[in-house]
C-alpha positions as protocol buffer text, in pm:
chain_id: "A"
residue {
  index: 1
  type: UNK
  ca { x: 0 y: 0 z: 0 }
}
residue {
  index: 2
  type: UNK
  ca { x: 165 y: 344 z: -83 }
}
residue {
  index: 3
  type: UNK
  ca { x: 154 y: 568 z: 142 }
}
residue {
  index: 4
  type: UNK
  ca { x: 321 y: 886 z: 372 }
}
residue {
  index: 5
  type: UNK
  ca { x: 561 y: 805 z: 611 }
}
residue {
  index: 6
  type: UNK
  ca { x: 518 y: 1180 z: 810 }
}
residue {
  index: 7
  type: UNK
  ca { x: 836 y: 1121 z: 1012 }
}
residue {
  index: 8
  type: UNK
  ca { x: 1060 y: 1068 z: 735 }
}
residue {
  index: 9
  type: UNK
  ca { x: 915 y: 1375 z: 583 }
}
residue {
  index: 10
  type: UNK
  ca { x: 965 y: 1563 z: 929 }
}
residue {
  index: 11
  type: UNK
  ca { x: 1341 y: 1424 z: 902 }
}
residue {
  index: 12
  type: UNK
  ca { x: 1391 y: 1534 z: 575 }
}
residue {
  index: 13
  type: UNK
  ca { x: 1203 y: 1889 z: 584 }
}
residue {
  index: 14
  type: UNK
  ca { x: 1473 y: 1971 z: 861 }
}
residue {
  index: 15
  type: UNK
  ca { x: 1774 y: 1914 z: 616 }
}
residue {
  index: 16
  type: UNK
  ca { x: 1658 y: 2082 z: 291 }
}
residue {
  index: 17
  type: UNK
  ca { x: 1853 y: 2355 z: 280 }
}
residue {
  index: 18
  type: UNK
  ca { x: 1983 y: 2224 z: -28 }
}
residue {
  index: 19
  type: UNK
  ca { x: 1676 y: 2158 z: -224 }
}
residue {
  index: 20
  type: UNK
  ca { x: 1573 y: 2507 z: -54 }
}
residue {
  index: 21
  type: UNK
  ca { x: 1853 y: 2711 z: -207 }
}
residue {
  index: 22
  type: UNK
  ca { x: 1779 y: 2562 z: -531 }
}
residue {
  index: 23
  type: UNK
  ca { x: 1395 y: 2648 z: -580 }
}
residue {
  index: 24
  type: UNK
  ca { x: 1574 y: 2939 z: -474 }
}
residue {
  index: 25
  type: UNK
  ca { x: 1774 y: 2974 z: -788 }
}
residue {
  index: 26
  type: UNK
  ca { x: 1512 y: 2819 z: -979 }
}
residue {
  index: 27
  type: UNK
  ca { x: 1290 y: 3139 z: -892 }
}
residue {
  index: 28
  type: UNK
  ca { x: 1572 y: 3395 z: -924 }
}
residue {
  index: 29
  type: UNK
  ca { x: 1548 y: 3319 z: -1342 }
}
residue {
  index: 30
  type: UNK
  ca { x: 1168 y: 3331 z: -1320 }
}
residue {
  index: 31
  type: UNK
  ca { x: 1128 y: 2940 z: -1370 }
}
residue {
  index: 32
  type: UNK
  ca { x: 927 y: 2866 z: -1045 }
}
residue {
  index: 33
  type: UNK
  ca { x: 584 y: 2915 z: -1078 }
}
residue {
  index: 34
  type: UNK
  ca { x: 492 y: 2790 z: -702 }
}
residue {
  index: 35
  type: UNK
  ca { x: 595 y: 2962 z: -401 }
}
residue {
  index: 36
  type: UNK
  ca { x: 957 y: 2922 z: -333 }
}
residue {
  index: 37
  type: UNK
  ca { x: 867 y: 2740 z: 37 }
}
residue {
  index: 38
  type: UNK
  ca { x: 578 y: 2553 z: -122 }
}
residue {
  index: 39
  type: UNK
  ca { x: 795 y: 2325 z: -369 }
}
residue {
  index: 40
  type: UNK
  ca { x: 1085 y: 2180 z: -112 }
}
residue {
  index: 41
  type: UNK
  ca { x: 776 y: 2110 z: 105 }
}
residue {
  index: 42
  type: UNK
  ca { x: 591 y: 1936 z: -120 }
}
residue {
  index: 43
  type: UNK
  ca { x: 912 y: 1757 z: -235 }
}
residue {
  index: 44
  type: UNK
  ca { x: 1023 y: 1632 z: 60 }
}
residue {
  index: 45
  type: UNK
  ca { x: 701 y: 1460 z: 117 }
}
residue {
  index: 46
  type: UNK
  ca { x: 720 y: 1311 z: -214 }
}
residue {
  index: 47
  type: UNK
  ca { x: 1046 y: 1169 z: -96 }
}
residue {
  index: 48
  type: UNK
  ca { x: 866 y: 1034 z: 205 }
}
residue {
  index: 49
  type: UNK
  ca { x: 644 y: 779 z: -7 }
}
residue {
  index: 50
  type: UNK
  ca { x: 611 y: 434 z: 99 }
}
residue {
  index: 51
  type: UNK
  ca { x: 563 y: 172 z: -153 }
}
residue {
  index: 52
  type: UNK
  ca { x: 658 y: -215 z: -227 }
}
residue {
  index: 53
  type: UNK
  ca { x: 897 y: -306 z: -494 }
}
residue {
  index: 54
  type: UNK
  ca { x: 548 y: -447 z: -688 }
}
residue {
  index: 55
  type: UNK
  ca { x: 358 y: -64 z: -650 }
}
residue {
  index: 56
  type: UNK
  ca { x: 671 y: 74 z: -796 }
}
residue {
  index: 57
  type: UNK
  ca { x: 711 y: -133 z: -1071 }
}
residue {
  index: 58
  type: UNK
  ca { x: 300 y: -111 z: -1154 }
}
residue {
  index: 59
  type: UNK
  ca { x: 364 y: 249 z: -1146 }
}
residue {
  index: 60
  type: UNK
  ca { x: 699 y: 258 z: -1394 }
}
residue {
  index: 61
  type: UNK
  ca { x: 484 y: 37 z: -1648 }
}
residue {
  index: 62
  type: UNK
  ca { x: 313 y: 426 z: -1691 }
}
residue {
  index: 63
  type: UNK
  ca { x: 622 y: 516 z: -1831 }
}
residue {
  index: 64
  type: UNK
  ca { x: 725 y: 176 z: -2006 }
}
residue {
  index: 65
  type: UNK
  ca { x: 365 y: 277 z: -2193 }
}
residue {
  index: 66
  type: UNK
  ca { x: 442 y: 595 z: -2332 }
}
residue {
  index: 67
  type: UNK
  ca { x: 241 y: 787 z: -2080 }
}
residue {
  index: 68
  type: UNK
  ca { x: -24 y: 518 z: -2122 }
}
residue {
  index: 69
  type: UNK
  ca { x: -273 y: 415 z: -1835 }
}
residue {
  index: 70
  type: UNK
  ca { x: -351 y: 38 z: -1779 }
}
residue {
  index: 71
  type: UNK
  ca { x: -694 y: 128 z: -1901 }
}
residue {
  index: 72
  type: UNK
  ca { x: -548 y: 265 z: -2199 }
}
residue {
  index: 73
  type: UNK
  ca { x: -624 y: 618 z: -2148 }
}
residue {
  index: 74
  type: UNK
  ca { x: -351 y: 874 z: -2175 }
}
residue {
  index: 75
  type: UNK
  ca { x: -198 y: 1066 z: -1843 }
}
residue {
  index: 76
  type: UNK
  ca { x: 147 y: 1227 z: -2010 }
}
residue {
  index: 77
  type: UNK
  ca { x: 198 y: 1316 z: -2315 }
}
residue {
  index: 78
  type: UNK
  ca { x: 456 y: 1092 z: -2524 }
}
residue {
  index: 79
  type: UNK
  ca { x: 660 y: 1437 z: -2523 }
}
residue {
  index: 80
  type: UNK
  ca { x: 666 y: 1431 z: -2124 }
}
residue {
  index: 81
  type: UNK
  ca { x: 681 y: 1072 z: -2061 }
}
residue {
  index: 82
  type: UNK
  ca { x: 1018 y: 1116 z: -2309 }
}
residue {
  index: 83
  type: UNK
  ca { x: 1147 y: 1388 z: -2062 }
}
residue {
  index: 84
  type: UNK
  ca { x: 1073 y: 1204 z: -1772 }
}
residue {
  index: 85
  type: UNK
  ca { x: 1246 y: 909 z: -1870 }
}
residue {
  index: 86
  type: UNK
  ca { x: 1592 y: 1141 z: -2014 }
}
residue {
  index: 87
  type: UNK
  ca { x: 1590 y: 1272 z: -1647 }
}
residue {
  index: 88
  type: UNK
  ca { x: 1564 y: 962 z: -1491 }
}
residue {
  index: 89
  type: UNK
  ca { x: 1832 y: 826 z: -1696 }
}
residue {
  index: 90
  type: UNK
  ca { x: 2029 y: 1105 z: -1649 }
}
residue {
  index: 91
  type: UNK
  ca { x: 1986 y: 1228 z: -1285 }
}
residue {
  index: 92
  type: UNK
  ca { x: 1737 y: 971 z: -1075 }
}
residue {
  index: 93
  type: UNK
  ca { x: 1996 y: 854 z: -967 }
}
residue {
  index: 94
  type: UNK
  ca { x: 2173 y: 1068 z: -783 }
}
residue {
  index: 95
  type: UNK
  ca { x: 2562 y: 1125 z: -840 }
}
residue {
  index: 96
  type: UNK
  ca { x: 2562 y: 815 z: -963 }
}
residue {
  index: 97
  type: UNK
  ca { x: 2379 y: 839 z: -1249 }
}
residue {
  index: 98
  type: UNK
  ca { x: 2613 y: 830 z: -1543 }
}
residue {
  index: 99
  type: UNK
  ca { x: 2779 y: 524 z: -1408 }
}
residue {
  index: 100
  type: UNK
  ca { x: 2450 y: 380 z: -1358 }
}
residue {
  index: 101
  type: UNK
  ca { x: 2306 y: 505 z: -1714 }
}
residue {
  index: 102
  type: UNK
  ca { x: 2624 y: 308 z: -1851 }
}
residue {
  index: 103
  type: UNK
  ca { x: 2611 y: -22 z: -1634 }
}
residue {
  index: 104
  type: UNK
  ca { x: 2279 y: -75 z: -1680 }
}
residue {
  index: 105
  type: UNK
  ca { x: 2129 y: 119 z: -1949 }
}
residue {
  index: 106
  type: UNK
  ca { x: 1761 y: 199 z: -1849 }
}
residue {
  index: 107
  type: UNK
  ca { x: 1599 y: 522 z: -1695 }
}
residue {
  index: 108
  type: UNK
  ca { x: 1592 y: 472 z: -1318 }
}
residue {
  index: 109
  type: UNK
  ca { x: 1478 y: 629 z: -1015 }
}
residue {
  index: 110
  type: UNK
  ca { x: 1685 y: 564 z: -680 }
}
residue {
  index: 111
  type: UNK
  ca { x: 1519 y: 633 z: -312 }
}
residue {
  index: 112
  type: UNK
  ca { x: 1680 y: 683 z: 16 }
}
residue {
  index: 113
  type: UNK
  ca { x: 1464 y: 390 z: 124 }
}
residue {
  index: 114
  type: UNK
  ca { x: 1663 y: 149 z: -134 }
}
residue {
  index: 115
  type: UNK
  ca { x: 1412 y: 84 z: -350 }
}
residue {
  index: 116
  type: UNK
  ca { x: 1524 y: 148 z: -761 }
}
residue {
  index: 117
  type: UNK
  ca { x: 1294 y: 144 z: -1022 }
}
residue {
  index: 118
  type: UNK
  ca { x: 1425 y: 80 z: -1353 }
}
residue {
  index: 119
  type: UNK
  ca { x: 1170 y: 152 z: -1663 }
}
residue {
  index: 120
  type: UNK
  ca { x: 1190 y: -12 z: -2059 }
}
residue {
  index: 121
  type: UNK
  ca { x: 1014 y: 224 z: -2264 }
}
residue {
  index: 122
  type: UNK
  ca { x: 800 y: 15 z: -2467 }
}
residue {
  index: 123
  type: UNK
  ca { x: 892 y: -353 z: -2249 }
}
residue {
  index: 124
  type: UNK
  ca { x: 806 y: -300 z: -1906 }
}
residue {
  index: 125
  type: UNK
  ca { x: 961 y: -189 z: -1571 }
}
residue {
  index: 126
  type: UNK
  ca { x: 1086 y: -383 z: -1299 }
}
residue {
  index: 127
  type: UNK
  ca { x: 1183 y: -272 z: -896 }
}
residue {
  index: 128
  type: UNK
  ca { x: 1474 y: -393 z: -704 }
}
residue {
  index: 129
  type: UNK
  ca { x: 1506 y: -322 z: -324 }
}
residue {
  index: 130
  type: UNK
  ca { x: 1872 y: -342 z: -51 }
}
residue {
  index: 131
  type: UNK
  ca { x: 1870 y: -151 z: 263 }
}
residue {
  index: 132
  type: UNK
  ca { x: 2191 y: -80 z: 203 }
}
residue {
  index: 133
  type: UNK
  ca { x: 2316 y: 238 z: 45 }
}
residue {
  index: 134
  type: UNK
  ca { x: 2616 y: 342 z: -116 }
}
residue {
  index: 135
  type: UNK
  ca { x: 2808 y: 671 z: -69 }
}
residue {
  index: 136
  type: UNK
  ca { x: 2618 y: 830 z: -296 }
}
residue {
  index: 137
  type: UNK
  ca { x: 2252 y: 660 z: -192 }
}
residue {
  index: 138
  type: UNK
  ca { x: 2139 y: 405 z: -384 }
}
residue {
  index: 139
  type: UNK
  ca { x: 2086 y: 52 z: -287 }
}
residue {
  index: 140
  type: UNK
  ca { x: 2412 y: -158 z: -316 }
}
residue {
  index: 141
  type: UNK
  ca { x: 2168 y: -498 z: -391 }
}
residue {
  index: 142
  type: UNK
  ca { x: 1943 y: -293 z: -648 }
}
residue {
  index: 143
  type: UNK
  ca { x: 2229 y: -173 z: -836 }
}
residue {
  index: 144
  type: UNK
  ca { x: 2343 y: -535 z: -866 }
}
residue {
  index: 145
  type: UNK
  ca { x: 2012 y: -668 z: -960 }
}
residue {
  index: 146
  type: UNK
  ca { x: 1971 y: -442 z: -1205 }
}
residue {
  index: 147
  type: UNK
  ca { x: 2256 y: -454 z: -1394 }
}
residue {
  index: 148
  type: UNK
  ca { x: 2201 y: -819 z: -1420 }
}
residue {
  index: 149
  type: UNK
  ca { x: 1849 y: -835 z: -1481 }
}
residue {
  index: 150
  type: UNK
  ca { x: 1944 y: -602 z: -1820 }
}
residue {
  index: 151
  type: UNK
  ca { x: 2226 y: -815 z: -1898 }
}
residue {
  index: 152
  type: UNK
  ca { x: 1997 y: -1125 z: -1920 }
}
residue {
  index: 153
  type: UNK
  ca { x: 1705 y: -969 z: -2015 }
}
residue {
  index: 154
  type: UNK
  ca { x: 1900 y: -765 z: -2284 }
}
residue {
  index: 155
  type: UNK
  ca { x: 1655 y: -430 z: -2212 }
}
residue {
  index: 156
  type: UNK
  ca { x: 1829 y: -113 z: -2217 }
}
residue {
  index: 157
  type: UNK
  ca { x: 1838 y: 253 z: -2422 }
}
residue {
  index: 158
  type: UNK
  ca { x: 2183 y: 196 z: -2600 }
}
């Protein structure tokens, strides 16, 4: 079941001076169109979702579609669902997403709770789950799972 976990979000709200100082920027070019407090708030809870490897993975298949609901009707455009996937591949990730673009080849999206999801536009998407994190924080385990599951699966951008 997804769902909020309010402490983690408590946690996390009380070390975003980071993501703070860049809505920050983001607002000094005139590219924010929330208030500058509103958008680390809201992200921070985001970051505070609670899901199984299987709800992830259900939810990636929105991007393996193009954008596509199970029910067939459309939620992103093929434009967006394009973008999304290009920043996943190129920043969900963390600092480690260039290495990870190379050694496994698929859009992903790291959390601080281990959990990766990896999408396949057009094949599918699959979740892999380790508690523990590397310097950079993403799962050790997922990373390894993932880079094998595209090896013998063969599914990746390049």
């Amino acid at each position: 079941m997804v769902h909020v976990v309010a402490a983690v979000a408590q946690d996390e709200h009380g070390r975003a001076e980071r993501n703070l100082a860049t809505a920050h920027l983001v607002a000094a070019y005139g590219d924010l169109h929330q208030p500058v407090d509103t958008v680390p708030a809201h992200y921070v809870w985001q970051c505070a979702i609670a899901a199984s490897c299987r709800d992830l993975a259900l939810a990636g298949l929105l991007l393996a579609r193009g954008g596509v609901r199970a029910d067939g009707r459309r939620l992103l455009s093929a434009q967006d669902t394009r973008r999304v996937n290009a920043t996943m591949l190129t920043s969900g990730a963390y600092d480690a997403s260039p290495d990870l673009a190379d050694r496994i080849g698929l859009p992903l999206r790291s959390g601080v709770g281990g959990g990766i999801l990896a999408v396949a536009p057009r094949l599918g998407a699959v979740c892999a789950w380790g508690p523990g994190l590397d310097s950079s924080g993403n799962s050790i385990a997922g990373q390894l799972a993932l880079e094998h599951f595209a090896a013998l699966t063969g599914w990746s951008v390049f």
